[in-house]
């Protein structure tokens, strides 16, 4: 493989299209097959990425292995933490470049990317640098059969080479949510970002190298899933653990490829989240909170509720409020003033969501608002936009109430009793998140505790403390990450028993 020096790459970026090469051992490498990266707000190509072949994936895994056997493997925790802090600083120093890259890949509004995606990218490194430093170690003294004593204590060792396979909806945020704890624990990573959003993972390579992170600690391979870089990476014998965020069926495919080597797995998968609005809720707060929950990032948030169960006596008021908020959203180009509603990620995803919009009507939905494609002028006319959409009148058994759509839409369904609301919310193969809206604190606790999910909010949504467990029940995932839960996944305890 021919190496491309960083300055040369930066010169390439000055050209009209960004060039996104694979990043191995702190260098951008030649080779692979070019593929276009599309700006979903305009439908036009804005970058070219190179799909990694088997040789590039091998080189990335080998570089990661070498890092573990080199200075990274013996680095003190204090020095590793200082490097992670420098990476966070580096993201902030190049905030505008990260912002532009994320916006070009996703088409998301400027305000959203600048308040959520990029700041969380930096925060992930700081949080996990702190978490790993504050962990207690366990030790037990016990009486041995011969009347003596022994002491056990556990030390934590990195797993080795960790594959990070990430999706397109919150690219930098979700990728660093896994890279940061993996590096904090002393692993080396090979990242396979989504083929739709390869830019910020590539830029992070430059930040890592500039921060002084040793060669091979952070590598990026671009490409697709089956038969491409994704599958080559997860099936690679040199990869010890796989941390994945994406669709449930992709998780299932990855599991099959991981099985021969019994790799450690952490999966954050799909959802079909429920929200429950009780008549005693602050209805204005519920409308505001759930409008944000349904439409943020054009509904492309794994935690977004696509089923909203509302106590019958407040149904009309709730629906009217949601409709008004949906119709106040302004779709358009990310940097246009006032735009707060972006496109879907791709033409394919737009087709899928519009298909569900059609199915909802075939299943008897009353379309409260939306259901089609907005009429937009200029460059946005060729973007992958859909209208924010709400339905009533659907039975809970409808396909659009059971299958993950991952679009800006929700079915609103009436309920009469708390027991019925809980039963409907839990009647799903998924179990990622739920949100409960009530002024009755006891009910809030009781209903939240009854939800078969990884995270249940009361009178809020997507309110996150990064030290707390995050993950899904049922088909929504395996394991938990966040705080010490991440450290438990990204490290392996060795119990040392000393006979005194
Ligand atoms: P996806 O499963 O299609 O792709 C995710 C990543 O996996 C991509 O990088 C893709 O190239 C790769 N991939 C695909 N097939 C593969 C294979 N066979 N082997 C290895 N890698 C493979 O998901 P997506 O469409 O990018 O993201 C949307 C999905 O992600 C939704 O289902 C959403 O609910 C889920 N999601 C879950 C969470 C969570 O925390 N639970 C967070 C965000 C998104």
Short mmCIF file of C-alpha atoms and ligand atoms in Angstrom, two decimals:
data_model
loop_
_atom_site.label_atom_id
_atom_site.label_comp_id
_atom_site.label_asym_id
_atom_site.label_seq_id
_atom_site.Cartn_x
_atom_site.Cartn_y
_atom_site.Cartn_z
CA UNK A 1 0.00 0.00 0.00
CA UNK A 2 1.21 3.49 -0.83
CA UNK A 3 0.96 6.01 1.96
CA UNK A 4 -0.46 9.47 1.43
CA UNK A 5 1.02 12.10 3.70
CA UNK A 6 -1.43 14.23 5.66
CA UNK A 7 -0.41 17.54 3.95
CA UNK A 8 -1.04 15.98 0.55
CA UNK A 9 -4.45 14.85 1.70
CA UNK A 10 -5.25 18.31 2.93
CA UNK A 11 -4.28 19.66 -0.50
CA UNK A 12 -6.66 17.16 -2.08
CA UNK A 13 -9.44 18.49 0.11
CA UNK A 14 -9.02 21.87 -1.45
CA UNK A 15 -10.36 20.31 -4.64
CA UNK A 16 -14.12 20.40 -5.20
CA UNK A 17 -14.81 16.96 -3.71
CA UNK A 18 -13.49 15.83 -0.37
CA UNK A 19 -11.34 12.70 -0.65
CA UNK A 20 -11.89 10.25 2.16
CA UNK A 21 -9.16 7.64 2.30
CA UNK A 22 -8.75 4.75 4.68
CA UNK A 23 -6.71 5.66 7.77
CA UNK A 24 -4.21 3.06 8.93
CA UNK A 25 -1.35 3.57 11.41
CA UNK A 26 -1.89 7.37 11.51
CA UNK A 27 -1.62 7.65 7.72
CA UNK A 28 -4.10 7.92 4.90
CA UNK A 29 -3.44 5.00 2.57
CA UNK A 30 -4.00 4.58 -1.15
CA UNK A 31 -5.95 1.66 -2.57
CA UNK A 32 -9.52 0.46 -2.46
CA UNK A 33 -12.42 1.31 -4.73
CA UNK A 34 -13.87 4.84 -4.87
CA UNK A 35 -17.53 5.38 -4.11
CA UNK A 36 -19.57 8.61 -4.01
CA UNK A 37 -20.74 10.22 -0.79
CA UNK A 38 -24.00 12.10 -1.30
CA UNK A 39 -25.25 15.26 0.41
CA UNK A 40 -28.84 14.26 1.23
CA UNK A 41 -30.02 17.88 1.36
CA UNK A 42 -29.29 18.31 -2.36
CA UNK A 43 -28.88 14.75 -3.64
CA UNK A 44 -25.46 15.71 -5.04
CA UNK A 45 -22.10 14.05 -4.48
CA UNK A 46 -19.94 16.03 -2.07
CA UNK A 47 -17.09 13.57 -1.43
CA UNK A 48 -15.45 10.40 -2.64
CA UNK A 49 -14.56 7.65 -0.19
CA UNK A 50 -12.46 4.56 -0.87
CA UNK A 51 -13.95 1.17 -0.03
CA UNK A 52 -11.32 -0.84 1.85
CA UNK A 53 -10.45 -4.24 0.40
CA UNK A 54 -9.23 -7.25 2.39
CA UNK A 55 -5.61 -6.03 2.26
CA UNK A 56 -6.52 -2.67 3.80
CA UNK A 57 -8.66 -4.27 6.51
CA UNK A 58 -5.79 -6.68 7.28
CA UNK A 59 -3.37 -3.75 7.48
CA UNK A 60 -5.70 -1.85 9.83
CA UNK A 61 -6.08 -4.81 12.18
CA UNK A 62 -2.31 -5.43 12.06
CA UNK A 63 -1.61 -1.76 12.86
CA UNK A 64 -4.00 -1.95 15.83
CA UNK A 65 -2.32 -5.15 17.05
CA UNK A 66 1.12 -3.54 16.71
CA UNK A 67 -0.06 -0.51 18.73
CA UNK A 68 -1.10 -2.81 21.58
CA UNK A 69 2.33 -4.42 21.52
CA UNK A 70 4.05 -1.02 21.26
CA UNK A 71 4.00 2.18 23.32
CA UNK A 72 0.19 2.23 23.64
CA UNK A 73 0.23 -1.12 25.42
CA UNK A 74 2.60 0.11 28.13
CA UNK A 75 1.37 3.69 28.41
CA UNK A 76 0.34 4.82 31.87
CA UNK A 77 -3.32 5.55 32.51
CA UNK A 78 -2.45 9.17 33.29
CA UNK A 79 -0.80 9.63 29.90
CA UNK A 80 -3.62 7.85 28.07
CA UNK A 81 -6.15 10.11 29.78
CA UNK A 82 -4.16 13.20 28.85
CA UNK A 83 -4.20 12.09 25.21
CA UNK A 84 -7.97 11.56 25.27
CA UNK A 85 -8.40 15.06 26.69
CA UNK A 86 -6.22 16.37 23.84
CA UNK A 87 -8.44 14.56 21.34
CA UNK A 88 -11.49 16.31 22.84
CA UNK A 89 -9.64 19.64 22.59
CA UNK A 90 -8.69 18.79 19.00
CA UNK A 91 -12.33 18.21 18.03
CA UNK A 92 -13.26 21.55 19.55
CA UNK A 93 -10.34 23.32 17.86
CA UNK A 94 -11.62 22.08 14.51
CA UNK A 95 -15.29 22.41 15.45
CA UNK A 96 -16.28 24.17 12.22
CA UNK A 97 -14.63 21.50 10.05
CA UNK A 98 -16.39 18.72 11.96
CA UNK A 99 -19.64 20.64 11.69
CA UNK A 100 -19.29 21.17 7.94
CA UNK A 101 -18.36 17.50 7.41
CA UNK A 102 -21.28 16.19 9.48
CA UNK A 103 -23.72 18.54 7.78
CA UNK A 104 -22.48 17.59 4.31
CA UNK A 105 -22.88 13.87 5.06
CA UNK A 106 -26.27 14.05 6.79
CA UNK A 107 -27.96 17.26 5.60
CA UNK A 108 -29.01 17.91 9.21
CA UNK A 109 -29.78 21.49 10.27
CA UNK A 110 -26.83 23.57 11.42
CA UNK A 111 -28.41 24.21 14.83
CA UNK A 112 -28.82 20.50 15.55
CA UNK A 113 -25.31 19.45 14.51
CA UNK A 114 -23.70 22.36 16.35
CA UNK A 115 -25.63 21.76 19.59
CA UNK A 116 -25.75 17.97 19.67
CA UNK A 117 -23.49 16.00 17.32
CA UNK A 118 -20.14 17.77 17.52
CA UNK A 119 -20.18 18.81 21.22
CA UNK A 120 -21.11 15.24 22.22
CA UNK A 121 -18.25 13.96 20.07
CA UNK A 122 -15.80 15.93 22.22
CA UNK A 123 -17.67 15.24 25.49
CA UNK A 124 -17.46 11.47 24.99
CA UNK A 125 -13.63 11.60 25.22
CA UNK A 126 -13.68 13.73 28.39
CA UNK A 127 -16.35 11.66 30.14
CA UNK A 128 -14.66 8.31 29.58
CA UNK A 129 -11.21 9.67 30.43
CA UNK A 130 -12.73 10.59 33.81
CA UNK A 131 -14.78 7.42 34.24
CA UNK A 132 -11.80 5.11 33.75
CA UNK A 133 -9.75 7.05 36.28
CA UNK A 134 -12.43 6.92 38.97
CA UNK A 135 -13.16 3.18 38.92
CA UNK A 136 -12.61 1.32 42.17
CA UNK A 137 -10.91 -2.07 42.08
CA UNK A 138 -12.35 -5.01 43.98
CA UNK A 139 -10.53 -7.18 46.46
CA UNK A 140 -11.58 -10.02 48.79
CA UNK A 141 -9.66 -11.64 51.61
CA UNK A 142 -10.72 -15.16 52.55
CA UNK A 143 -9.85 -18.00 54.93
CA UNK A 144 -8.14 -20.90 53.17
CA UNK A 145 -8.89 -24.59 54.07
CA UNK A 146 -5.49 -24.91 55.82
CA UNK A 147 -6.38 -22.14 58.24
CA UNK A 148 -4.41 -19.47 56.41
CA UNK A 149 -5.50 -16.48 54.40
CA UNK A 150 -5.59 -15.55 50.75
CA UNK A 151 -6.35 -12.31 49.05
CA UNK A 152 -8.03 -11.86 45.66
CA UNK A 153 -7.95 -8.70 43.66
CA UNK A 154 -9.00 -7.97 40.13
CA UNK A 155 -7.08 -5.96 37.59
CA UNK A 156 -8.53 -4.84 34.28
CA UNK A 157 -6.83 -5.48 30.97
CA UNK A 158 -7.86 -4.26 27.52
CA UNK A 159 -9.63 -6.71 25.23
CA UNK A 160 -7.28 -6.12 22.29
CA UNK A 161 -8.36 -4.99 18.83
CA UNK A 162 -11.95 -3.70 18.95
CA UNK A 163 -14.06 -3.25 15.80
CA UNK A 164 -16.40 -0.25 15.98
CA UNK A 165 -19.19 -0.45 13.39
CA UNK A 166 -21.38 2.63 13.41
CA UNK A 167 -24.52 4.01 11.71
CA UNK A 168 -25.32 7.24 9.86
CA UNK A 169 -27.88 8.99 12.04
CA UNK A 170 -25.55 10.58 14.63
CA UNK A 171 -22.22 9.67 13.04
CA UNK A 172 -19.57 11.37 15.21
CA UNK A 173 -21.61 11.11 18.42
CA UNK A 174 -22.31 7.37 18.18
CA UNK A 175 -18.85 6.47 16.89
CA UNK A 176 -16.99 8.35 19.64
CA UNK A 177 -19.43 6.94 22.23
CA UNK A 178 -17.62 3.63 21.55
CA UNK A 179 -14.14 4.74 20.52
CA UNK A 180 -13.64 6.87 23.67
CA UNK A 181 -14.25 4.12 26.28
CA UNK A 182 -12.44 1.56 24.13
CA UNK A 183 -9.30 3.75 24.07
CA UNK A 184 -9.74 4.78 27.72
CA UNK A 185 -9.45 1.07 28.58
CA UNK A 186 -6.28 0.72 26.49
CA UNK A 187 -7.68 -1.07 23.42
CA UNK A 188 -6.87 -0.19 19.82
CA UNK A 189 -9.78 0.29 17.43
CA UNK A 190 -10.65 -0.19 13.78
CA UNK A 191 -13.70 1.91 12.94
CA UNK A 192 -16.05 1.17 10.05
CA UNK A 193 -18.27 4.23 9.79
CA UNK A 194 -21.45 4.09 7.76
CA UNK A 195 -20.88 4.30 4.02
CA UNK A 196 -23.39 7.18 4.03
CA UNK A 197 -21.41 9.26 6.56
CA UNK A 198 -17.66 8.58 6.37
CA UNK A 199 -16.41 12.17 6.82
CA UNK A 200 -16.15 12.84 10.56
CA UNK A 201 -14.51 9.47 11.32
CA UNK A 202 -11.88 10.37 8.71
CA UNK A 203 -11.35 13.84 10.17
CA UNK A 204 -10.97 12.31 13.62
CA UNK A 205 -7.95 10.41 12.25
CA UNK A 206 -6.17 13.73 11.69
CA UNK A 207 -7.10 14.88 15.20
CA UNK A 208 -5.77 11.64 16.71
CA UNK A 209 -2.47 11.93 14.84
CA UNK A 210 -2.09 15.63 15.74
CA UNK A 211 -2.86 14.91 19.41
CA UNK A 212 0.02 12.41 19.49
CA UNK A 213 -2.06 9.25 19.80
CA UNK A 214 0.39 6.49 18.79
CA UNK A 215 0.18 4.89 15.35
CA UNK A 216 -2.38 2.15 14.96
CA UNK A 217 -4.49 3.05 18.01
CA UNK A 218 -7.25 4.53 15.83
CA UNK A 219 -7.82 3.21 12.31
CA UNK A 220 -10.67 3.79 9.87
CA UNK A 221 -11.78 1.49 7.07
CA UNK A 222 -14.48 2.69 4.69
CA UNK A 223 -17.03 0.70 2.78
CA UNK A 224 -20.28 -1.19 3.01
CA UNK A 225 -21.62 -4.09 5.09
CA UNK A 226 -22.07 -7.55 3.56
CA UNK A 227 -19.19 -8.62 1.30
CA UNK A 228 -17.36 -5.37 2.02
CA UNK A 229 -15.27 -3.68 4.72
CA UNK A 230 -17.92 -4.20 7.43
CA UNK A 231 -18.09 -7.95 7.03
CA UNK A 232 -14.32 -8.29 6.45
CA UNK A 233 -13.69 -6.43 9.69
CA UNK A 234 -16.15 -8.21 11.98
CA UNK A 235 -15.11 -11.62 10.64
CA UNK A 236 -11.38 -10.86 10.98
CA UNK A 237 -9.63 -13.32 13.32
CA UNK A 238 -7.50 -10.49 14.74
CA UNK A 239 -10.56 -8.64 16.06
CA UNK A 240 -11.35 -9.61 19.66
CA UNK A 241 -14.53 -7.59 20.26
CA UNK A 242 -17.22 -5.90 18.19
CA UNK A 243 -19.21 -2.91 19.28
CA UNK A 244 -22.02 -2.17 16.88
CA UNK A 245 -24.87 0.31 16.51
CA UNK A 246 -27.37 -0.23 13.74
CA UNK A 247 -30.28 -2.31 12.60
CA UNK A 248 -31.30 -5.46 14.43
CA UNK A 249 -30.95 -7.67 11.34
CA UNK A 250 -27.40 -6.33 10.80
CA UNK A 251 -26.62 -7.24 14.41
CA UNK A 252 -27.85 -10.72 13.71
CA UNK A 253 -25.59 -11.01 10.61
CA UNK A 254 -22.60 -9.72 12.59
CA UNK A 255 -23.27 -12.25 15.35
CA UNK A 256 -23.01 -15.10 12.84
CA UNK A 257 -19.63 -13.82 11.64
CA UNK A 258 -18.42 -13.34 15.21
CA UNK A 259 -19.45 -16.82 16.33
CA UNK A 260 -16.46 -18.82 15.04
CA UNK A 261 -14.09 -16.75 17.19
CA UNK A 262 -16.52 -16.22 20.12
CA UNK A 263 -15.92 -12.47 20.03
CA UNK A 264 -17.24 -10.16 22.75
CA UNK A 265 -20.28 -8.26 21.46
CA UNK A 266 -22.01 -5.05 22.45
CA UNK A 267 -25.02 -4.20 20.27
CA UNK A 268 -27.21 -1.09 20.23
CA UNK A 269 -29.97 -1.97 17.77
CA UNK A 270 -33.32 -0.83 16.43
CA UNK A 271 -36.44 0.14 18.32
CA UNK A 272 -40.14 0.83 18.07
CA UNK A 273 -40.41 3.08 21.05
CA UNK A 274 -43.62 3.98 22.86
CA UNK A 275 -44.61 7.19 24.60
CA UNK A 276 -47.47 7.17 27.14
CA UNK A 277 -49.37 10.37 27.84
CA UNK A 278 -51.72 10.29 30.83
CA UNK A 279 -54.60 12.73 31.30
CA UNK A 280 -52.92 14.10 34.43
CA UNK A 281 -49.82 15.16 32.43
CA UNK A 282 -48.86 18.74 31.69
CA UNK A 283 -50.22 18.45 28.15
CA UNK A 284 -48.31 21.46 26.81
CA UNK A 285 -45.06 19.95 28.11
CA UNK A 286 -45.97 16.55 26.65
CA UNK A 287 -46.74 18.10 23.25
CA UNK A 288 -43.50 20.09 23.26
CA UNK A 289 -41.40 17.13 24.45
CA UNK A 290 -42.92 14.60 22.09
CA UNK A 291 -42.84 16.93 19.07
CA UNK A 292 -39.11 17.15 19.64
CA UNK A 293 -38.89 13.38 20.19
CA UNK A 294 -40.75 12.46 16.99
CA UNK A 295 -39.21 15.02 14.64
CA UNK A 296 -35.64 15.65 15.90
CA UNK A 297 -33.09 14.66 13.24
CA UNK A 298 -36.08 13.96 10.94
CA UNK A 299 -37.08 11.06 13.16
CA UNK A 300 -33.75 9.32 12.59
CA UNK A 301 -32.98 8.79 16.27
CA UNK A 302 -33.08 5.25 17.61
CA UNK A 303 -34.87 6.53 20.75
CA UNK A 304 -37.63 8.36 18.85
CA UNK A 305 -41.18 7.27 19.69
CA UNK A 306 -43.17 6.08 16.67
CA UNK A 307 -46.13 4.95 18.85
CA UNK A 308 -47.81 7.42 21.18
CA UNK A 309 -50.54 6.10 23.50
CA UNK A 310 -52.69 8.93 24.86
CA UNK A 311 -55.42 8.73 27.52
CA UNK A 312 -58.70 9.22 25.64
CA UNK A 313 -59.89 12.35 27.48
CA UNK A 314 -56.83 14.37 26.32
CA UNK A 315 -56.43 12.82 22.87
CA UNK A 316 -57.92 15.70 20.88
CA UNK A 317 -55.93 18.40 22.67
CA UNK A 318 -52.73 16.38 22.32
CA UNK A 319 -53.26 15.69 18.60
CA UNK A 320 -54.04 19.35 17.90
CA UNK A 321 -50.83 20.46 19.64
CA UNK A 322 -48.67 17.90 17.83
CA UNK A 323 -50.20 18.85 14.46
CA UNK A 324 -49.49 22.55 15.02
CA UNK A 325 -45.86 21.82 15.95
CA UNK A 326 -45.35 19.48 12.98
CA UNK A 327 -46.70 22.10 10.60
CA UNK A 328 -44.45 24.80 12.08
CA UNK A 329 -41.27 22.87 11.16
CA UNK A 330 -39.28 24.42 8.34
CA UNK A 331 -37.58 22.00 5.93
CA UNK A 332 -34.69 23.14 3.77
CA UNK A 333 -30.94 23.39 3.36
CA UNK A 334 -28.97 22.99 6.61
CA UNK A 335 -27.46 26.47 6.66
CA UNK A 336 -30.55 28.41 5.57
CA UNK A 337 -31.94 30.66 8.31
CA UNK A 338 -34.82 29.21 10.27
CA UNK A 339 -34.45 25.68 8.86
CA UNK A 340 -35.05 23.12 11.60
CA UNK A 341 -36.04 20.04 9.61
CA UNK A 342 -33.53 18.21 7.42
CA UNK A 343 -33.78 15.48 4.80
CA UNK A 344 -33.65 11.73 5.30
CA UNK A 345 -30.22 10.17 4.83
CA UNK A 346 -30.64 8.75 1.32
CA UNK A 347 -32.94 8.27 -1.64
CA UNK A 348 -33.32 4.63 -0.56
CA UNK A 349 -34.38 5.61 2.95
CA UNK A 350 -36.78 8.22 1.52
CA UNK A 351 -38.39 5.45 -0.58
CA UNK A 352 -38.68 3.21 2.48
CA UNK A 353 -40.32 5.90 4.63
CA UNK A 354 -42.70 6.94 1.83
CA UNK A 355 -43.64 3.27 1.42
CA UNK A 356 -44.65 3.20 5.10
CA UNK A 357 -46.61 6.44 4.61
CA UNK A 358 -48.57 4.61 1.88
CA UNK A 359 -48.98 1.45 3.99
CA UNK A 360 -50.36 3.53 6.90
CA UNK A 361 -53.14 4.83 4.67
CA UNK A 362 -53.86 1.34 3.32
CA UNK A 363 -54.13 0.19 6.94
CA UNK A 364 -56.82 2.81 7.59
CA UNK A 365 -54.86 5.70 9.09
CA UNK A 366 -56.36 9.14 9.31
CA UNK A 367 -53.51 11.41 8.24
CA UNK A 368 -53.45 14.27 10.76
CA UNK A 369 -50.66 16.00 8.89
CA UNK A 370 -48.00 15.22 6.28
CA UNK A 371 -47.85 11.92 4.43
CA UNK A 372 -45.88 13.09 1.41
CA UNK A 373 -42.91 15.09 0.14
CA UNK A 374 -42.68 18.85 0.77
CA UNK A 375 -42.40 21.19 -2.20
CA UNK A 376 -39.04 22.91 -1.91
CA UNK A 377 -37.29 25.34 -4.22
CA UNK A 378 -33.65 25.60 -5.31
CA UNK A 379 -31.02 23.02 -4.38
CA UNK A 380 -33.26 21.43 -1.73
CA UNK A 381 -35.74 20.39 -4.45
CA UNK A 382 -33.51 17.39 -5.21
CA UNK A 383 -32.91 16.53 -1.53
CA UNK A 384 -34.40 13.48 0.19
CA UNK A 385 -37.10 15.27 2.17
CA UNK A 386 -40.39 13.90 3.49
CA UNK A 387 -43.10 15.65 5.45
CA UNK A 388 -43.41 15.28 9.22
CA UNK A 389 -46.35 12.93 9.55
CA UNK A 390 -48.87 11.96 12.24
CA UNK A 391 -51.60 9.34 12.10
CA UNK A 392 -54.62 8.52 14.21
CA UNK A 393 -57.22 5.79 13.83
CA UNK A 394 -54.73 2.94 13.40
CA UNK A 395 -55.08 -0.31 15.31
CA UNK A 396 -52.11 -1.18 17.53
CA UNK A 397 -51.63 -4.25 15.31
CA UNK A 398 -50.94 -2.17 12.15
CA UNK A 399 -47.56 -2.68 10.49
CA UNK A 400 -46.64 0.97 10.97
CA UNK A 401 -47.22 0.49 14.71
CA UNK A 402 -44.97 -2.58 14.89
CA UNK A 403 -42.07 -2.12 12.43
CA UNK A 404 -39.27 0.42 12.85
CA UNK A 405 -39.70 3.13 10.20
CA UNK A 406 -36.89 5.49 11.33
CA UNK A 407 -38.67 8.50 9.89
CA UNK A 408 -40.40 11.67 11.18
CA UNK A 409 -43.72 10.01 11.93
CA UNK A 410 -45.83 8.58 14.72
CA UNK A 411 -49.14 6.83 15.22
CA UNK A 412 -51.24 8.32 18.02
CA UNK A 413 -53.55 5.77 19.70
CA UNK A 414 -56.08 6.26 22.51
CA UNK A 415 -56.10 4.19 25.71
CA UNK A 416 -58.49 4.03 28.66
CA UNK A 417 -56.58 2.52 31.59
CA UNK A 418 -53.01 2.48 32.87
CA UNK A 419 -52.87 -1.32 32.60
CA UNK A 420 -53.94 -1.14 28.95
CA UNK A 421 -51.30 1.52 28.18
CA UNK A 422 -48.55 -0.58 29.78
CA UNK A 423 -49.68 -3.70 27.92
CA UNK A 424 -49.74 -1.91 24.54
CA UNK A 425 -46.35 -0.27 25.10
CA UNK A 426 -44.73 -3.60 26.00
CA UNK A 427 -46.37 -5.50 23.15
CA UNK A 428 -43.35 -5.16 20.82
CA UNK A 429 -40.39 -7.34 19.88
CA UNK A 430 -38.20 -4.27 20.55
CA UNK A 431 -37.29 -2.76 23.91
CA UNK A 432 -35.07 0.27 23.53
CA UNK A 433 -36.76 3.28 25.14
CA UNK A 434 -40.05 4.64 26.46
CA UNK A 435 -41.27 7.97 27.78
CA UNK A 436 -44.05 8.46 30.30
CA UNK A 437 -45.85 11.77 30.74
CA UNK A 438 -47.76 12.34 34.01
CA UNK A 439 -47.87 14.75 36.97
CA UNK A 440 -48.35 11.82 39.35
CA UNK A 441 -44.86 10.88 40.51
CA UNK A 442 -45.95 7.47 41.80
CA UNK A 443 -47.54 6.64 38.47
CA UNK A 444 -44.47 7.92 36.66
CA UNK A 445 -42.23 5.59 38.63
CA UNK A 446 -44.65 2.63 38.48
CA UNK A 447 -45.19 2.83 34.71
CA UNK A 448 -41.51 3.53 33.91
CA UNK A 449 -40.49 0.51 35.99
CA UNK A 450 -43.01 -1.67 34.12
CA UNK A 451 -41.55 -0.79 30.71
CA UNK A 452 -39.59 -3.65 29.10
CA UNK A 453 -36.88 -1.30 27.82
CA UNK A 454 -33.30 -0.22 28.39
CA UNK A 455 -34.21 3.37 29.24
CA UNK A 456 -37.51 4.90 30.36
CA UNK A 457 -37.92 8.66 30.74
CA UNK A 458 -40.55 10.39 32.85
CA UNK A 459 -41.65 13.83 31.58
CA UNK A 460 -38.61 14.01 29.30
CA UNK A 461 -36.88 12.32 26.40
CA UNK A 462 -33.24 11.93 25.33
CA UNK A 463 -32.03 13.45 28.59
CA UNK A 464 -28.70 11.71 29.04
CA UNK A 465 -26.15 11.39 31.79
CA UNK A 466 -23.26 9.59 30.10
CA UNK A 467 -22.34 7.72 33.30
CA UNK A 468 -25.62 5.77 33.29
CA UNK A 469 -26.39 2.45 31.53
CA UNK A 470 -27.56 2.73 27.94
CA UNK A 471 -28.75 -0.09 25.70
CA UNK A 472 -31.78 -2.08 24.67
CA UNK A 473 -33.87 -5.01 25.87
CA UNK A 474 -35.35 -7.73 23.58
CA UNK A 475 -34.41 -7.18 19.90
CA UNK A 476 -32.98 -3.74 20.70
CA UNK A 477 -29.56 -4.86 21.83
CA UNK A 478 -27.08 -6.86 23.83
CA UNK A 479 -25.36 -5.39 26.86
CA UNK A 480 -25.17 -1.86 28.22
CA UNK A 481 -22.70 0.93 27.64
CA UNK A 482 -22.22 4.19 29.54
CA UNK A 483 -20.01 4.97 32.54
CA UNK A 484 -18.71 1.87 34.29
CA UNK A 485 -20.87 -0.32 32.01
CA UNK A 486 -18.68 0.70 29.08
CA UNK A 487 -15.53 -0.05 31.07
CA UNK A 488 -16.95 -3.50 31.88
CA UNK A 489 -17.38 -4.22 28.20
CA UNK A 490 -14.10 -2.76 26.91
CA UNK A 491 -11.88 -4.46 29.50
CA UNK A 492 -11.47 -7.91 30.94
CA UNK A 493 -10.85 -8.54 34.63
CA UNK A 494 -8.07 -10.87 35.68
CA UNK A 495 -8.54 -12.16 39.21
CA UNK A 496 -5.22 -12.51 41.00
CA UNK A 497 -5.35 -14.78 44.04
CA UNK A 498 -2.39 -14.67 46.43
CA UNK A 499 -2.00 -17.23 49.21
CA UNK A 500 -0.59 -15.29 52.12
P1 LIG B 1 -27.23 -0.57 9.48
O1 LIG B 1 -27.38 -1.76 10.34
O2 LIG B 1 -27.75 -0.64 8.09
O3 LIG B 1 -25.70 -0.17 9.33
C1 LIG B 1 -24.90 0.14 10.46
C2 LIG B 1 -23.45 -0.15 10.12
O4 LIG B 1 -23.28 -1.55 9.93
C3 LIG B 1 -22.95 0.52 8.84
O5 LIG B 1 -21.63 0.97 9.06
C4 LIG B 1 -23.00 -0.62 7.84
O6 LIG B 1 -22.12 -0.46 6.76
C5 LIG B 1 -22.60 -1.79 8.70
N1 LIG B 1 -23.02 -3.11 8.23
C6 LIG B 1 -24.13 -3.42 7.52
N2 LIG B 1 -24.18 -4.77 7.30
C7 LIG B 1 -23.07 -5.31 7.87
C8 LIG B 1 -22.56 -6.63 7.99
N3 LIG B 1 -23.21 -7.68 7.49
N4 LIG B 1 -21.39 -6.80 8.65
C9 LIG B 1 -20.74 -5.75 9.20
N5 LIG B 1 -21.16 -4.48 9.11
C10 LIG B 1 -22.32 -4.25 8.47
O7 LIG B 1 -27.89 0.64 10.27
P2 LIG B 1 -28.09 2.13 9.76
O8 LIG B 1 -29.15 2.10 8.70
O9 LIG B 1 -26.78 2.73 9.48
O10 LIG B 1 -28.67 2.84 11.09
C11 LIG B 1 -30.03 2.87 11.42
C12 LIG B 1 -30.35 1.79 12.45
O11 LIG B 1 -29.52 1.97 13.59
C13 LIG B 1 -31.76 1.87 12.97
O12 LIG B 1 -32.27 0.57 13.07
C14 LIG B 1 -31.60 2.46 14.37
O13 LIG B 1 -32.62 2.14 15.28
C15 LIG B 1 -30.30 1.88 14.78
N6 LIG B 1 -29.70 2.69 15.83
C16 LIG B 1 -29.68 2.19 17.10
C17 LIG B 1 -29.14 2.94 18.14
C18 LIG B 1 -29.12 2.44 19.56
O14 LIG B 1 -28.45 3.04 20.38
N7 LIG B 1 -29.82 1.36 19.88
C19 LIG B 1 -28.60 4.19 17.86
C20 LIG B 1 -28.64 4.67 16.56
C21 LIG B 1 -29.17 3.90 15.54
#
